Amino acid sequence: MVDIEFIKKKHLQEGWSIRRIARCLAINRITVRKAIAAKEIPRYRLRVCKNIIVTAMQLCYTLRHGEESDRRTLRPDFVDA
């Protein structure tokens, strides 16, 4: 990810144009404009898909208890509705 502070420094202090920054960093000009207009650094959160967690839990259960299971039957037991 491109550093927003770097973009702001190049634009505001060194006088680089938006087009020049975009060309040097190989990013879109709209992205550069958004970075310059941003008041704070964006915070990203990790999203975890519920289906992956459920499937992983079911596979662990199956491996731990040694039961053979068909892949199609791995869903309904562990889902809290």
Coordinates of N, CA and C in Angstrom, one line a residue:
M1 N 0.8 -1.2 0.0 CA 0.0 0.0 0.0 C 0.9 1.2 0.0
V2 N 0.4 2.2 -0.7 CA 1.2 3.5 -0.8 C 1.0 4.3 0.5
D3 N 2.1 4.9 0.9 CA 2.0 5.7 2.2 C 1.4 7.0 1.9
I4 N 0.3 7.3 2.6 CA -0.5 8.6 2.4 C 0.4 9.8 2.8
E5 N 1.2 9.6 3.8 CA 2.0 10.7 4.2 C 3.1 11.1 3.1
F6 N 3.6 10.1 2.4 CA 4.5 10.3 1.3 C 3.8 11.1 0.2
I7 N 2.6 10.7 -0.1 CA 1.9 11.4 -1.2 C 1.6 12.9 -0.8
K8 N 1.2 13.1 0.5 CA 0.9 14.4 0.9 C 2.2 15.3 0.9
K9 N 3.3 14.7 1.4 CA 4.6 15.4 1.4 C 5.0 15.8 0.0
K10 N 4.9 14.9 -1.0 CA 5.3 15.2 -2.3 C 4.5 16.3 -2.9
H11 N 3.2 16.3 -2.6 CA 2.3 17.2 -3.2 C 2.3 18.6 -2.6
L12 N 2.3 18.6 -1.2 CA 2.2 19.9 -0.5 C 3.5 20.6 -0.3
Q13 N 4.5 19.8 0.1 CA 5.8 20.4 0.4 C 6.7 20.6 -0.9
E14 N 6.7 19.5 -1.7 CA 7.7 19.6 -2.8 C 7.0 20.0 -4.1
G15 N 5.7 20.2 -4.1 CA 5.0 20.8 -5.2 C 4.8 19.8 -6.4
W16 N 4.8 18.5 -6.2 CA 4.6 17.6 -7.3 C 3.1 17.6 -7.7
S17 N 2.9 17.4 -9.0 CA 1.5 17.4 -9.4 C 0.9 16.0 -9.1
I18 N -0.4 15.9 -9.1 CA -1.1 14.7 -8.9 C -0.7 13.7 -10.0
R19 N -0.6 14.1 -11.2 CA -0.3 13.2 -12.3 C 1.1 12.7 -12.1
R20 N 2.1 13.5 -11.7 CA 3.4 13.0 -11.5 C 3.5 12.0 -10.4
I21 N 2.8 12.2 -9.3 CA 2.8 11.3 -8.2 C 2.2 10.0 -8.6
A22 N 1.1 10.0 -9.4 CA 0.5 8.8 -9.8 C 1.4 8.0 -10.8
R23 N 2.1 8.7 -11.6 CA 3.0 8.1 -12.6 C 4.1 7.4 -11.9
C24 N 4.7 8.1 -10.9 CA 5.9 7.6 -10.2 C 5.5 6.4 -9.3
L25 N 4.4 6.4 -8.7 CA 3.9 5.3 -7.8 C 3.1 4.2 -8.5
A26 N 2.8 4.5 -9.8 CA 2.0 3.5 -10.6 C 0.7 3.2 -10.0
I27 N 0.0 4.3 -9.6 CA -1.4 4.2 -9.0 C -2.3 5.2 -9.8
N28 N -3.5 5.1 -9.6 CA -4.5 5.9 -10.3 C -4.5 7.4 -9.7
R29 N -4.8 8.3 -10.5 CA -4.8 9.7 -10.1 C -5.9 10.0 -9.0
I30 N -7.0 9.3 -9.2 CA -8.1 9.4 -8.2 C -7.7 8.9 -6.8
T31 N -6.9 7.9 -6.8 CA -6.3 7.4 -5.5 C -5.4 8.4 -4.9
V32 N -4.6 9.1 -5.7 CA -3.8 10.2 -5.2 C -4.6 11.3 -4.7
R33 N -5.6 11.7 -5.4 CA -6.5 12.8 -4.9 C -7.2 12.4 -3.5
K34 N -7.6 11.2 -3.4 CA -8.2 10.7 -2.2 C -7.2 10.7 -1.0
A35 N -6.0 10.3 -1.3 CA -4.9 10.3 -0.3 C -4.6 11.8 0.2
I36 N -4.6 12.7 -0.8 CA -4.4 14.1 -0.4 C -5.5 14.7 0.4
A37 N -6.7 14.3 0.1 CA -7.9 14.8 0.8 C -8.2 14.1 2.1
A38 N -7.5 13.0 2.3 CA -7.8 12.2 3.6 C -7.3 13.0 4.8
K39 N -8.2 13.0 5.8 CA -7.8 13.7 7.1 C -7.0 12.8 8.0
E40 N -7.3 11.5 7.9 CA -6.6 10.5 8.8 C -6.3 9.3 8.0
I41 N -5.3 8.5 8.5 CA -4.9 7.3 7.8 C -6.0 6.2 7.9
P42 N -6.4 5.5 6.8 CA -7.5 4.5 6.9 C -7.1 3.3 7.8
R43 N -8.0 2.8 8.4 CA -7.8 1.6 9.3 C -8.5 0.4 8.6
Y44 N -7.8 -0.7 8.5 CA -8.4 -1.8 7.8 C -8.6 -2.9 8.8
R45 N -9.8 -3.6 8.6 CA -10.1 -4.7 9.5 C -10.1 -6.0 8.7
L46 N -9.7 -7.1 9.4 CA -9.7 -8.4 8.7 C -11.1 -9.0 8.8
R47 N -11.6 -9.4 7.6 CA -12.9 -10.0 7.6 C -12.7 -11.5 7.5
V48 N -13.5 -12.2 8.3 CA -13.4 -13.7 8.3 C -14.7 -14.2 7.8
C49 N -14.7 -15.1 6.9 CA -15.9 -15.7 6.3 C -16.4 -16.7 7.3
K50 N -17.7 -16.7 7.7 CA -18.3 -17.6 8.6 C -18.2 -19.0 8.1
N51 N -18.4 -19.2 6.8 CA -18.4 -20.5 6.2 C -17.1 -21.2 6.3
I52 N -16.0 -20.5 6.2 CA -14.7 -21.0 6.4 C -14.4 -21.5 7.8
I53 N -14.9 -20.7 8.8 CA -14.7 -21.1 10.2 C -15.5 -22.4 10.5
V54 N -16.8 -22.4 10.0 CA -17.6 -23.6 10.3 C -17.0 -24.8 9.6
T55 N -16.5 -24.7 8.4 CA -15.9 -25.9 7.7 C -14.7 -26.3 8.5
A56 N -13.9 -25.4 8.9 CA -12.6 -25.7 9.6 C -13.0 -26.4 10.9
M57 N -14.0 -25.9 11.7 CA -14.4 -26.6 12.9 C -14.9 -28.0 12.7
Q58 N -15.6 -28.2 11.6 CA -16.1 -29.5 11.3 C -15.0 -30.5 10.9
L59 N -14.1 -30.0 10.1 CA -13.0 -30.8 9.8 C -12.1 -31.2 10.9
C60 N -11.9 -30.3 11.8 CA -11.1 -30.6 13.1 C -11.9 -31.6 13.9
Y61 N -13.2 -31.4 14.0 CA -14.0 -32.4 14.8 C -13.9 -33.8 14.2
T62 N -14.0 -33.8 12.9 CA -13.9 -35.1 12.2 C -12.6 -35.8 12.3
L63 N -11.5 -35.0 12.2 CA -10.2 -35.5 12.4 C -9.9 -36.0 13.8
R64 N -10.4 -35.2 14.8 CA -10.2 -35.6 16.2 C -10.9 -36.8 16.6
H65 N -12.1 -37.0 16.1 CA -12.9 -38.2 16.5 C -12.8 -39.3 15.6
G66 N -12.1 -39.2 14.5 CA -11.9 -40.3 13.6 C -13.1 -40.8 12.8
E67 N -14.1 -39.9 12.7 CA -15.3 -40.3 12.0 C -15.1 -40.0 10.5
E68 N -15.5 -40.9 9.7 CA -15.5 -40.6 8.3 C -16.7 -39.8 7.9
S69 N -16.5 -38.8 7.1 CA -17.6 -37.9 6.8 C -17.6 -37.5 5.3
D70 N -18.7 -37.3 4.7 CA -18.8 -36.9 3.4 C -18.8 -35.4 3.4
R71 N -18.1 -34.8 2.4 CA -18.0 -33.3 2.4 C -19.3 -32.6 2.3
R72 N -20.3 -33.2 1.7 CA -21.6 -32.5 1.6 C -22.3 -32.5 2.9
T73 N -22.0 -33.3 3.9 CA -22.7 -33.3 5.2 C -21.9 -32.5 6.2
L74 N -21.0 -31.7 5.9 CA -20.2 -31.0 6.9 C -20.8 -29.6 7.3
R75 N -22.0 -29.3 7.0 CA -22.5 -28.0 7.3 C -23.4 -27.9 8.5
P76 N -24.6 -28.6 8.5 CA -25.6 -28.2 9.4 C -25.4 -28.4 10.9
D77 N -24.5 -29.3 11.3 CA -24.3 -29.6 12.7 C -23.8 -28.5 13.6
F78 N -22.9 -27.6 13.0 CA -22.2 -26.7 13.8 C -22.7 -25.2 13.7
V79 N -23.7 -25.0 12.9 CA -24.2 -23.6 12.6 C -25.2 -23.3 13.7
D80 N -25.0 -22.1 14.4 CA -26.0 -21.6 15.3 C -26.9 -20.7 14.6
A81 N -28.2 -21.0 14.6 CA -29.1 -20.2 13.8 C -29.7 -19.1 14.7

